[in-house]
mmCIF file with all atom_site columns, C-alpha atoms and ligand atoms in Angstrom:
data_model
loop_
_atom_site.group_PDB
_atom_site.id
_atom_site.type_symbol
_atom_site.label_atom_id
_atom_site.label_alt_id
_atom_site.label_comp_id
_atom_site.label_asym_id
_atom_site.label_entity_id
_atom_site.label_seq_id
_atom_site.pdbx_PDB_ins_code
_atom_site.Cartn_x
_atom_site.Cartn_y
_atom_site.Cartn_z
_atom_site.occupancy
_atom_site.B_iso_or_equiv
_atom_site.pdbx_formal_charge
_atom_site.auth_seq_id
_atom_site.auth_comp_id
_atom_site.auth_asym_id
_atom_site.auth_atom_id
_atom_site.pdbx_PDB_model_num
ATOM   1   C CA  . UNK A 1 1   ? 14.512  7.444   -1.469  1.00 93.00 ? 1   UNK A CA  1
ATOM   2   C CA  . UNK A 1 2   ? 15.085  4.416   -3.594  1.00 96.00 ? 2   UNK A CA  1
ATOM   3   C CA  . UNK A 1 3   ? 12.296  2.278   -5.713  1.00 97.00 ? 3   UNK A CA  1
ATOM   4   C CA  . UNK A 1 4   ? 12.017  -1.466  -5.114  1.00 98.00 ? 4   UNK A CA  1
ATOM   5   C CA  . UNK A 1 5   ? 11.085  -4.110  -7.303  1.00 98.00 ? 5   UNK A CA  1
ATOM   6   C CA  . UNK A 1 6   ? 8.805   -6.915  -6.718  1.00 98.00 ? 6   UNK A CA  1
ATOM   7   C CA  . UNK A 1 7   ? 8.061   -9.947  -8.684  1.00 98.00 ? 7   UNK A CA  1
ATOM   8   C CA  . UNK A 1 8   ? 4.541   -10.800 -9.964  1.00 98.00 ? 8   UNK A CA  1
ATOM   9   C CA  . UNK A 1 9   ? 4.671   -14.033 -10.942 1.00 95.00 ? 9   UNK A CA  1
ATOM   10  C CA  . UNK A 1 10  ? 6.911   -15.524 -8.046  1.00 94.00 ? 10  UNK A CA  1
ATOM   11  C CA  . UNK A 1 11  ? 4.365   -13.963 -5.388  1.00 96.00 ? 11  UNK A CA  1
ATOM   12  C CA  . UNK A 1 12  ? 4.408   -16.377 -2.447  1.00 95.00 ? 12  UNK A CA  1
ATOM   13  C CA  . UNK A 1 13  ? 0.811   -17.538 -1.540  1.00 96.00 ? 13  UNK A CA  1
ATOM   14  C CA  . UNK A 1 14  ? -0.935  -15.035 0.829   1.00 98.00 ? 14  UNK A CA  1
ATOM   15  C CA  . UNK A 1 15  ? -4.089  -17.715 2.139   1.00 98.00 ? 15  UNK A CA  1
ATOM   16  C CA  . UNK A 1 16  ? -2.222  -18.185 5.755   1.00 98.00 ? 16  UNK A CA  1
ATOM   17  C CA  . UNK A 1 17  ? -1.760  -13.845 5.846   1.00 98.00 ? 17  UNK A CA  1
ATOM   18  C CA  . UNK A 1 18  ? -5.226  -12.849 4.973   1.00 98.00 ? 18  UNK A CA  1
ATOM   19  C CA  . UNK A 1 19  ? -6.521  -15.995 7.519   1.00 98.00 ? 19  UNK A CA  1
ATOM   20  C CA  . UNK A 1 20  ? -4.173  -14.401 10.107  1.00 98.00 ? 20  UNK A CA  1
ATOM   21  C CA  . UNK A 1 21  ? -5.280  -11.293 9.692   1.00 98.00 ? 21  UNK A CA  1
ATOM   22  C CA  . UNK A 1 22  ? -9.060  -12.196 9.588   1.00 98.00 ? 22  UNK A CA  1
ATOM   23  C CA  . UNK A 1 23  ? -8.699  -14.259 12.709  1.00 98.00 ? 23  UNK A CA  1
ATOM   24  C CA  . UNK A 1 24  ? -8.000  -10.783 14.263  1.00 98.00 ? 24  UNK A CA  1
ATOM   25  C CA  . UNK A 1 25  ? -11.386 -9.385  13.303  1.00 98.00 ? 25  UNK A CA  1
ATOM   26  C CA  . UNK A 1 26  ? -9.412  -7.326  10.595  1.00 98.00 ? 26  UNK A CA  1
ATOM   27  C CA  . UNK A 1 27  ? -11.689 -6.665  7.141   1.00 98.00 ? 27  UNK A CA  1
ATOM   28  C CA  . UNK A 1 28  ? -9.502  -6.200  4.468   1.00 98.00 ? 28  UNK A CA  1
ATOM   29  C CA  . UNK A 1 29  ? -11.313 -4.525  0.708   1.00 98.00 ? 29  UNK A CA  1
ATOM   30  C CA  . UNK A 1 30  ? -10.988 -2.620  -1.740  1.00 98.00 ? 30  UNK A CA  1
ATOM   31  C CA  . UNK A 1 31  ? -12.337 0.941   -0.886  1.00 98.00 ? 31  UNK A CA  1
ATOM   32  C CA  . UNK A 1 32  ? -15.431 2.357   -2.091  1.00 98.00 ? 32  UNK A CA  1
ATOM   33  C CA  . UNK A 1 33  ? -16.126 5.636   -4.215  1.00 98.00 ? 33  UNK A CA  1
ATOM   34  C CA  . UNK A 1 34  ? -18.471 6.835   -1.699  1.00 98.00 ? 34  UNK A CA  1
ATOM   35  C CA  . UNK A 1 35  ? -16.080 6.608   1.035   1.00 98.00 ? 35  UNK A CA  1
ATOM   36  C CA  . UNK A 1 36  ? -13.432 9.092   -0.130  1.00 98.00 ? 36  UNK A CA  1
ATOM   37  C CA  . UNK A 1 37  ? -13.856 11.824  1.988   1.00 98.00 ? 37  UNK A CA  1
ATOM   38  C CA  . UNK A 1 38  ? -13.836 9.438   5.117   1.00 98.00 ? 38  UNK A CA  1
ATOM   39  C CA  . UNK A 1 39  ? -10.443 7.626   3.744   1.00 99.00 ? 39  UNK A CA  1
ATOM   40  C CA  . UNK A 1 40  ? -8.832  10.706  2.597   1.00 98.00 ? 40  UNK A CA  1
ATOM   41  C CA  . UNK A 1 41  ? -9.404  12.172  6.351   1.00 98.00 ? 41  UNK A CA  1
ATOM   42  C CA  . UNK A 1 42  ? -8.299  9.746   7.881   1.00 98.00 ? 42  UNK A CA  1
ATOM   43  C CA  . UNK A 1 43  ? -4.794  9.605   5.700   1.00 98.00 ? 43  UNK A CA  1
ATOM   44  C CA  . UNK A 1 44  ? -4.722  13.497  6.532   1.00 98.00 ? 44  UNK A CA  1
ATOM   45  C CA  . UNK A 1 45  ? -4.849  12.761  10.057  1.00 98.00 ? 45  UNK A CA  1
ATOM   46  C CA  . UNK A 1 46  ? -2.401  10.185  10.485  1.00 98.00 ? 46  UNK A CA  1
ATOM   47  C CA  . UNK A 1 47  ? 0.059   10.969  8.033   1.00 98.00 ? 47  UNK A CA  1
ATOM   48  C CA  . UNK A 1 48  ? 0.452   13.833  5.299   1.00 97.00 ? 48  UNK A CA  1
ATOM   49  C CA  . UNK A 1 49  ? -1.026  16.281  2.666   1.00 97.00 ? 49  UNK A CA  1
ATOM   50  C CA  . UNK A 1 50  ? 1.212   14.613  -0.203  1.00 97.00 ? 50  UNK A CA  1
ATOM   51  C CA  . UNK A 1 51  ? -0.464  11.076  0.844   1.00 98.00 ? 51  UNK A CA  1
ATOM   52  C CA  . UNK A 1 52  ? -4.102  12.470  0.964   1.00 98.00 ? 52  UNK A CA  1
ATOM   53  C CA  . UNK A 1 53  ? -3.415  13.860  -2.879  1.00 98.00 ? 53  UNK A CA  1
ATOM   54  C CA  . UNK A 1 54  ? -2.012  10.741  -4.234  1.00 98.00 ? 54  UNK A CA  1
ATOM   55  C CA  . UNK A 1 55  ? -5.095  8.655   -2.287  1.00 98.00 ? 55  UNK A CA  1
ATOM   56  C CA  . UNK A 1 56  ? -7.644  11.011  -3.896  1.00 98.00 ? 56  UNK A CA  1
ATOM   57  C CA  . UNK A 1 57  ? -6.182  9.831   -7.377  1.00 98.00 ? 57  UNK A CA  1
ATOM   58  C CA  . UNK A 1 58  ? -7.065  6.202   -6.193  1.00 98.00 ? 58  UNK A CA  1
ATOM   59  C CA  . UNK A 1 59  ? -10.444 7.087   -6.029  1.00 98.00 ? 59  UNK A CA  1
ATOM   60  C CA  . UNK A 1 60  ? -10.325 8.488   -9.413  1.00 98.00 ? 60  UNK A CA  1
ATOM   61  C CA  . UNK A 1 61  ? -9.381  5.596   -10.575 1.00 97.00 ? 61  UNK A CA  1
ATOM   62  C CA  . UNK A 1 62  ? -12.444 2.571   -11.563 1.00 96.00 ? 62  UNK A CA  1
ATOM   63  C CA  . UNK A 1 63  ? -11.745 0.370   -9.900  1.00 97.00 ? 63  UNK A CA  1
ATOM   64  C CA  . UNK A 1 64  ? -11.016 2.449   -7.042  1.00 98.00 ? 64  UNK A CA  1
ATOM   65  C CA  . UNK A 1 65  ? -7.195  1.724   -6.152  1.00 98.00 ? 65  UNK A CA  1
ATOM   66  C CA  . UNK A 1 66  ? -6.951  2.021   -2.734  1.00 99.00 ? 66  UNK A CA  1
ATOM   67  C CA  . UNK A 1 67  ? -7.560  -1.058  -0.437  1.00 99.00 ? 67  UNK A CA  1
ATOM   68  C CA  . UNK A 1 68  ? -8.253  -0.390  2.911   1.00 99.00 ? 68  UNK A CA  1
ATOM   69  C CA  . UNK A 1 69  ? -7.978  -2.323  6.665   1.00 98.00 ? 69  UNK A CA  1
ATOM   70  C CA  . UNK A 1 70  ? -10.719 -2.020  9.283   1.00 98.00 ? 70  UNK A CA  1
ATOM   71  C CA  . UNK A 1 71  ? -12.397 -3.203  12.361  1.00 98.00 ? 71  UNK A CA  1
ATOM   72  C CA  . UNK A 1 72  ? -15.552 -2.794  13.638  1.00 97.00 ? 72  UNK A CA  1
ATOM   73  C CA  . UNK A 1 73  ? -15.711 0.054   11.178  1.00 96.00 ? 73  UNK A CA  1
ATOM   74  C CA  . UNK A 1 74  ? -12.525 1.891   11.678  1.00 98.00 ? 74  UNK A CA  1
ATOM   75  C CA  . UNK A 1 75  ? -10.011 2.113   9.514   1.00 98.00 ? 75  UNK A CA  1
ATOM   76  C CA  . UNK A 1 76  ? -6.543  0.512   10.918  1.00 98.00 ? 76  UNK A CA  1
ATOM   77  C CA  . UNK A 1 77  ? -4.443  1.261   7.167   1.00 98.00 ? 77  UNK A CA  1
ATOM   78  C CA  . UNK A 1 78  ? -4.352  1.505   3.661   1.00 99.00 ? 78  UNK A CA  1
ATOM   79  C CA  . UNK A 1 79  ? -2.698  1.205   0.463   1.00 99.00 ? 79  UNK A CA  1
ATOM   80  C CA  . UNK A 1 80  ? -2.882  2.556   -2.940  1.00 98.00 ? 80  UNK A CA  1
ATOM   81  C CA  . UNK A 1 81  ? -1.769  1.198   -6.384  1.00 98.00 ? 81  UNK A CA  1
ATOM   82  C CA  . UNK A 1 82  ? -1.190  3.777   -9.667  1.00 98.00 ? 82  UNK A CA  1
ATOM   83  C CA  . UNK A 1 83  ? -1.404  7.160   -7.973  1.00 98.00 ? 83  UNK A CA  1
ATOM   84  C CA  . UNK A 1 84  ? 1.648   8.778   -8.997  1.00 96.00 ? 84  UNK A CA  1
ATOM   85  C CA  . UNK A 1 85  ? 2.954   6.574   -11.418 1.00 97.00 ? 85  UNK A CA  1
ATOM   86  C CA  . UNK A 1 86  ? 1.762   3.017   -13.486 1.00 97.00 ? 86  UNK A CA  1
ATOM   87  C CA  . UNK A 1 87  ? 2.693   0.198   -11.863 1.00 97.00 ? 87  UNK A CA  1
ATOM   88  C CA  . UNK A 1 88  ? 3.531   1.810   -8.758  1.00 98.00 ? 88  UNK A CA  1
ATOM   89  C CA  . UNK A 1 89  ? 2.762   0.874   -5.233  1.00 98.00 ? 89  UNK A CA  1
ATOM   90  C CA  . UNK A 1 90  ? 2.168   3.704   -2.087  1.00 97.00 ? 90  UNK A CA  1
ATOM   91  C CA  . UNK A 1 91  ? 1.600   5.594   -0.205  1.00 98.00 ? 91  UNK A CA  1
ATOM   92  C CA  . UNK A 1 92  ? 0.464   2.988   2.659   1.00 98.00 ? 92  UNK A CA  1
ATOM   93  C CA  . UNK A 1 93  ? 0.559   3.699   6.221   1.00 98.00 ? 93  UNK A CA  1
ATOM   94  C CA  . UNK A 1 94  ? -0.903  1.540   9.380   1.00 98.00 ? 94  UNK A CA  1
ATOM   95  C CA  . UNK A 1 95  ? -2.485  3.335   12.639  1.00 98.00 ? 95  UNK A CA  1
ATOM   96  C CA  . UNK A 1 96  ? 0.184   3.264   15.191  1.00 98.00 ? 96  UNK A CA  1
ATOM   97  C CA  . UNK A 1 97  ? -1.363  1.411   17.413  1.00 98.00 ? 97  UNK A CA  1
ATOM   98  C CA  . UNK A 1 98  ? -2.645  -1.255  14.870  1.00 98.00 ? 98  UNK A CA  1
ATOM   99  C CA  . UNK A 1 99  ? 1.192   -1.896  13.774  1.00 98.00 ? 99  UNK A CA  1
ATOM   100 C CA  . UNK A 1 100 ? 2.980   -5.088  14.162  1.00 97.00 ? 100 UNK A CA  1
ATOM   101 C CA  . UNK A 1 101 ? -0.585  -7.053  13.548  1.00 97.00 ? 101 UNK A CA  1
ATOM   102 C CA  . UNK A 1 102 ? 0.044   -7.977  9.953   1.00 98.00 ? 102 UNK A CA  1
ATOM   103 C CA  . UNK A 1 103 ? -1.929  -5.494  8.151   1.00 98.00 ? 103 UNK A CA  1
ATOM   104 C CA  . UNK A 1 104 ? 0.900   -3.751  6.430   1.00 98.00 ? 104 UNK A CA  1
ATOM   105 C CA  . UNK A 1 105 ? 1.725   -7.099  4.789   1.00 98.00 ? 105 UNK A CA  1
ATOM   106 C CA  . UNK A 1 106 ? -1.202  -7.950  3.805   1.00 98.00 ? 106 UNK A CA  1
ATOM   107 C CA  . UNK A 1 107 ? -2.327  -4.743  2.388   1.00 98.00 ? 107 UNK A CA  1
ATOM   108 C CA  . UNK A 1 108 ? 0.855   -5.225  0.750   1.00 98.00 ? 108 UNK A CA  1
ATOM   109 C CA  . UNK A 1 109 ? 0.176   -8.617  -1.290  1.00 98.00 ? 109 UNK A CA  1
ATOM   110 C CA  . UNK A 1 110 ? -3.598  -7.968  -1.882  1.00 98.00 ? 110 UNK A CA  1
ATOM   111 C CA  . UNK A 1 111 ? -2.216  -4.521  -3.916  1.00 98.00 ? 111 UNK A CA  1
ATOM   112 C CA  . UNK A 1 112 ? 0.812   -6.546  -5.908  1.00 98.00 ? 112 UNK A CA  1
ATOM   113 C CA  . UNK A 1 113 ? -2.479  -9.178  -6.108  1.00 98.00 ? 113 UNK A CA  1
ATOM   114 C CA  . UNK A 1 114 ? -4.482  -6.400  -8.192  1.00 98.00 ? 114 UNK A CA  1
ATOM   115 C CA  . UNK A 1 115 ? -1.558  -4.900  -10.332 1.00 98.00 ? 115 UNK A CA  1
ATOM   116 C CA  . UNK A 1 116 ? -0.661  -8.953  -11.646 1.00 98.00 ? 116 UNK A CA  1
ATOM   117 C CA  . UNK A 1 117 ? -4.286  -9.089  -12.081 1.00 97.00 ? 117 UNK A CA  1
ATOM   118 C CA  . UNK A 1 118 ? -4.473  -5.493  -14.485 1.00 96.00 ? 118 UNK A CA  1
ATOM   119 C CA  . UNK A 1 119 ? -1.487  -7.004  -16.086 1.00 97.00 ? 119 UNK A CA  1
ATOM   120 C CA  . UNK A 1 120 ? 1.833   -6.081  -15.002 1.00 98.00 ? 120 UNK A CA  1
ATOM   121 C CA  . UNK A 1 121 ? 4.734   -8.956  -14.592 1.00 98.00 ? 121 UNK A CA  1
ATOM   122 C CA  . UNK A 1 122 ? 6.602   -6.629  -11.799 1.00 98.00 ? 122 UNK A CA  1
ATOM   123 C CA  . UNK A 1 123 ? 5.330   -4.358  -9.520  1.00 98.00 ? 123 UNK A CA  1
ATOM   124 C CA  . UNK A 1 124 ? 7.258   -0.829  -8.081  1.00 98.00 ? 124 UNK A CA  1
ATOM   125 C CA  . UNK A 1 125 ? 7.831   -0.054  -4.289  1.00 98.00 ? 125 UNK A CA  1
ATOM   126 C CA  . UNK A 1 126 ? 7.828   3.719   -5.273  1.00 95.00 ? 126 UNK A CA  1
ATOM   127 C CA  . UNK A 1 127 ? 9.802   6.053   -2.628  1.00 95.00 ? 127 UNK A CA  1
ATOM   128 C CA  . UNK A 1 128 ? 10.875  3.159   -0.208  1.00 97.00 ? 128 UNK A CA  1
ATOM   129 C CA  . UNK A 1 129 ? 10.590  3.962   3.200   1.00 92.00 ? 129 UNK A CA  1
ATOM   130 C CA  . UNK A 1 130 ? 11.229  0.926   5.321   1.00 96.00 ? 130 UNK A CA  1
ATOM   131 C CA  . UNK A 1 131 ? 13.413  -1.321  2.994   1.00 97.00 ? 131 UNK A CA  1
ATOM   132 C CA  . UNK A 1 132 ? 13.511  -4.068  5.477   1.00 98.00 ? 132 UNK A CA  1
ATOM   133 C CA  . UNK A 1 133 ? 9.811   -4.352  6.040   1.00 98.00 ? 133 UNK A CA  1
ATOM   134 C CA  . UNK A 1 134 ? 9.788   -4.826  1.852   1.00 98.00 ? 134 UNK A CA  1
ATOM   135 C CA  . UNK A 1 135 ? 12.698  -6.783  1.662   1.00 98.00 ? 135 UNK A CA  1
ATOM   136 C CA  . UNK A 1 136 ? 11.738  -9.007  4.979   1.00 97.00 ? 136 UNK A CA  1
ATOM   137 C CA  . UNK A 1 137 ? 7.402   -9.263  3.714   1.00 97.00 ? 137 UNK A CA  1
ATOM   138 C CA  . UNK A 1 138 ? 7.382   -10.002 -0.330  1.00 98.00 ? 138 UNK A CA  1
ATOM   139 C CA  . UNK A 1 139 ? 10.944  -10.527 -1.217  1.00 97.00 ? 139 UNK A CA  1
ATOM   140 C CA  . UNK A 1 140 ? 11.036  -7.058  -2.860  1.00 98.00 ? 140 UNK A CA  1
ATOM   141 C CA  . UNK A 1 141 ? 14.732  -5.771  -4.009  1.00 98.00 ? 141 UNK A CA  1
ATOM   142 C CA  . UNK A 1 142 ? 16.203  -2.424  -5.212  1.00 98.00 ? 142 UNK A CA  1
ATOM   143 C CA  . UNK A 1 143 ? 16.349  -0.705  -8.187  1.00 98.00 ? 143 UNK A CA  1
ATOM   144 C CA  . UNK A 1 144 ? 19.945  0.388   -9.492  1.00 97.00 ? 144 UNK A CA  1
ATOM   145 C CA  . UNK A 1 145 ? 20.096  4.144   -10.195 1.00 96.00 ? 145 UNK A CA  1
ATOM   146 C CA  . UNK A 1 146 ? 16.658  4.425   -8.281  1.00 96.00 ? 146 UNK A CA  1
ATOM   147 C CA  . UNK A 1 147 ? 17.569  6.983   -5.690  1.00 94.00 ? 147 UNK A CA  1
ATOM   148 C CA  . UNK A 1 148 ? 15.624  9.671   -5.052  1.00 91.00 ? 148 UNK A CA  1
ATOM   149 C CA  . UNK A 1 149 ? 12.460  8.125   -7.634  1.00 92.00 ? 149 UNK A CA  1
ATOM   150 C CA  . UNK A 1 150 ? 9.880   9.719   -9.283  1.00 91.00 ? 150 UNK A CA  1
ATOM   151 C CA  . UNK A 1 151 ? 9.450   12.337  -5.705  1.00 90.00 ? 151 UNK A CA  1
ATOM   152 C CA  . UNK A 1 152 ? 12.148  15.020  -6.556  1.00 89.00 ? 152 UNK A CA  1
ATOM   153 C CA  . UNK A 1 153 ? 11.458  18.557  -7.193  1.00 89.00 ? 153 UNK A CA  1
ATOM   154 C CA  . UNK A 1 154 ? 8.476   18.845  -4.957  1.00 92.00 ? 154 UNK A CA  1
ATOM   155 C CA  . UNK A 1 155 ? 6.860   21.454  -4.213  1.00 94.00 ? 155 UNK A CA  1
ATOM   156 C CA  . UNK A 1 156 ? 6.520   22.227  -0.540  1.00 92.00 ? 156 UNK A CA  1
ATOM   157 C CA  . UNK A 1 157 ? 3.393   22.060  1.334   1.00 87.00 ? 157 UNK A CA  1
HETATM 158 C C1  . COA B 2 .   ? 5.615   0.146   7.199   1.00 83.45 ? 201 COA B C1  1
HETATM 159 C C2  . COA B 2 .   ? 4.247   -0.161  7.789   1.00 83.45 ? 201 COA B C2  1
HETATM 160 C C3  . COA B 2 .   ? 3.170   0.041   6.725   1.00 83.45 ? 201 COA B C3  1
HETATM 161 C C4  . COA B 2 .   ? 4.246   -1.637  8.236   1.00 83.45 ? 201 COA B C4  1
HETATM 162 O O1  . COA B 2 .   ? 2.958   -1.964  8.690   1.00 83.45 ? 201 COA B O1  1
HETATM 163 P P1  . COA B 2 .   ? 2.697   -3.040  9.857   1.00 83.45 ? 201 COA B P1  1
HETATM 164 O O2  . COA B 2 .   ? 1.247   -3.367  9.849   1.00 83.45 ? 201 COA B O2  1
HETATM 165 O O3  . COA B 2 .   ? 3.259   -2.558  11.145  1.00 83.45 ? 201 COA B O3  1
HETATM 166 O O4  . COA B 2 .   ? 3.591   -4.258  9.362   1.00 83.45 ? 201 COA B O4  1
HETATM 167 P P2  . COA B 2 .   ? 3.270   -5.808  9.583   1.00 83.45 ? 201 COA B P2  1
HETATM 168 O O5  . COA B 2 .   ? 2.710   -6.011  10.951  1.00 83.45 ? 201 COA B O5  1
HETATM 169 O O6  . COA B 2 .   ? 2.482   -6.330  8.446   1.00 83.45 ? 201 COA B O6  1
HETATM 170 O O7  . COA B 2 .   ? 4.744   -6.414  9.524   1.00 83.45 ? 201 COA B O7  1
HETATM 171 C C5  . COA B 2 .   ? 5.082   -7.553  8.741   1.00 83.45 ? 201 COA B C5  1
HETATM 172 C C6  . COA B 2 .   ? 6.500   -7.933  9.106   1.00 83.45 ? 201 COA B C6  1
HETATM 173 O O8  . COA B 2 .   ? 7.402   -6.854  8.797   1.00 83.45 ? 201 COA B O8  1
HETATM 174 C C7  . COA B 2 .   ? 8.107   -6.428  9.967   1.00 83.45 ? 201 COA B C7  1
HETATM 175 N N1  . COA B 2 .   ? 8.219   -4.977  9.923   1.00 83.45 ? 201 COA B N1  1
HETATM 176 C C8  . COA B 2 .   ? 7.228   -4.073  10.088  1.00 83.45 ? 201 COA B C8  1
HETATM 177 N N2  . COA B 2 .   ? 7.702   -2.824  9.956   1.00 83.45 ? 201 COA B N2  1
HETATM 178 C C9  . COA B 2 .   ? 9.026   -2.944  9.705   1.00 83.45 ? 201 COA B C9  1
HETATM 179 C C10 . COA B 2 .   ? 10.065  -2.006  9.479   1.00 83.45 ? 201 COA B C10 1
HETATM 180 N N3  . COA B 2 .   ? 9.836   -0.677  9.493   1.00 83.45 ? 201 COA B N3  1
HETATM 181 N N4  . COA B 2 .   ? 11.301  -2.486  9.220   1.00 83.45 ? 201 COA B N4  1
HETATM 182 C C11 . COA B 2 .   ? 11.561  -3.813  9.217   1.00 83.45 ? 201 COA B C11 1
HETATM 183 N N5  . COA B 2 .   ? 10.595  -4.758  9.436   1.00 83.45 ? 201 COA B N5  1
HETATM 184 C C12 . COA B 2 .   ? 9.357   -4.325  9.675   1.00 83.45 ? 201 COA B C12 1
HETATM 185 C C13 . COA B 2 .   ? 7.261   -6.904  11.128  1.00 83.45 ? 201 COA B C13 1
HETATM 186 O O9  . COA B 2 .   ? 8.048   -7.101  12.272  1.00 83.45 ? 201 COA B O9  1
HETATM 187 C C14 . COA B 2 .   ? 6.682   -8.206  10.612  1.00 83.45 ? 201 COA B C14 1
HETATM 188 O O10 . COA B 2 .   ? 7.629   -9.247  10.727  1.00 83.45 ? 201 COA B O10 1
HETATM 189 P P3  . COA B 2 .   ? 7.150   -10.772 11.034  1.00 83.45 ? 201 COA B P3  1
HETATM 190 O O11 . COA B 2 .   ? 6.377   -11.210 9.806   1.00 83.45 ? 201 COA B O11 1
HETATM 191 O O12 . COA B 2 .   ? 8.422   -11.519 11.219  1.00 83.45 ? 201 COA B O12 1
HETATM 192 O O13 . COA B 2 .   ? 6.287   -10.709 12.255  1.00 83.45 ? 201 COA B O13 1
HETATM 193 C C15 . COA B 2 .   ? 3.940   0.714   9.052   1.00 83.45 ? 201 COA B C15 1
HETATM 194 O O14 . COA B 2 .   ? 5.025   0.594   9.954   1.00 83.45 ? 201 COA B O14 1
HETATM 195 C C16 . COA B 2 .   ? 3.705   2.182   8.763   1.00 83.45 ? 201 COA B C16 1
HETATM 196 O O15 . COA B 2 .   ? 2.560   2.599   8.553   1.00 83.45 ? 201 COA B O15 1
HETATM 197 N N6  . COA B 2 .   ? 4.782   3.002   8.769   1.00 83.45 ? 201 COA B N6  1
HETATM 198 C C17 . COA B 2 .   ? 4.655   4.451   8.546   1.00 83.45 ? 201 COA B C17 1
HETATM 199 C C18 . COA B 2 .   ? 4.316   4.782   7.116   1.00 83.45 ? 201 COA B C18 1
HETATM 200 C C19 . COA B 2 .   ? 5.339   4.224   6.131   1.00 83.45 ? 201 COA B C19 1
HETATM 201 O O16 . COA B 2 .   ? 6.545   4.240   6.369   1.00 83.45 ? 201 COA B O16 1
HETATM 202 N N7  . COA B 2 .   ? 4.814   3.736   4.984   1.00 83.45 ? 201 COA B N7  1
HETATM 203 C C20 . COA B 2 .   ? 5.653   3.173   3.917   1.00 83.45 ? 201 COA B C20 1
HETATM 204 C C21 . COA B 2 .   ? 6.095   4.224   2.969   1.00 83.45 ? 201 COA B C21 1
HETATM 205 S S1  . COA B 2 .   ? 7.108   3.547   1.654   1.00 83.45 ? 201 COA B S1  1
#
């Protein structure tokens, strides 16, 4: 698994994404402290143990670090920013059946939104996953040397 780099201050505007997305009756936020449990469950569900531990140190964090997707109340993704490392971007994951809608890409640019607004010039695609999806959406590109990032030596489980 390699780590990709993405740019903060050449981030292309994301107006026409988060209108597209809207349009679809898609809510896209910031999570809320209270809603942990519900998030964390529903991470559990669709993808893994590893992802639900990483998205319970977004909720540690204040702001809470984990943006989330929904419609009529249901959550469709998510995304998390500084879990496992600063600067960092993952886990994220889409529903199945919500993919190909444009909420993986926008979840994408509202978290690189937040870590240019905390401060940081580039942003970290930790543990890439779909390179083309990161290459293709925000431009992102890889890191010499990166391969296999920060998730080595792990325990199993
Ligand atoms: C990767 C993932 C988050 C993408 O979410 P999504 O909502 O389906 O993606 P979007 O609809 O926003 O796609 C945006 C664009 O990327 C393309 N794309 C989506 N997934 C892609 C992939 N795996 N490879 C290449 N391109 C991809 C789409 O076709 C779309 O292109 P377009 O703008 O020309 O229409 C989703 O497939 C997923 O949850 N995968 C499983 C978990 C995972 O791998 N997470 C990442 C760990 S690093």
């Amino acid at each position: 698994m390699i780590d990709m780099l993405v740019n903060l201050y050449e981030l292309p505007d994301s107006g026409e994404l988060y209108e597209s997305v809207k349009d679809k009756g898609i809510t896209l936020r910031r999570a809320n402290a209270y809603e942990r449990h519900i998030v964390a469950g529903w991470v559990g569900e669709h993808f893994s143990p590893k992802w639900v531990s990483e998205v319970k140190v977004a909720f540690s964090r204040q702001p809470v670090t984990c943006f989330i997707a929904t419609r009529d109340k249901e959550i469709l993704g998510f995304a998390c920013i500084e879990t496992t490392a600063k600067g960092f971007y993952g886990p994220t994951g889409v529903s199945e059946e919500a993919r190909g809608t444009g909420i993986g890409k926008a979840l994408l640019f509202r978290c690189m939104e937040a870590l240019k607004e905390s401060g940081y010039v580039y942003g970290v695609i930790g543990g890439v996953g779909p390179r083309e999806f990161y290459e293709k959406a925000i431009g992102a590109t890889k890191i010499p040397n990166s391969d296999p990032s920060i998730y080595r030596d792990i325990l199993p489980g």
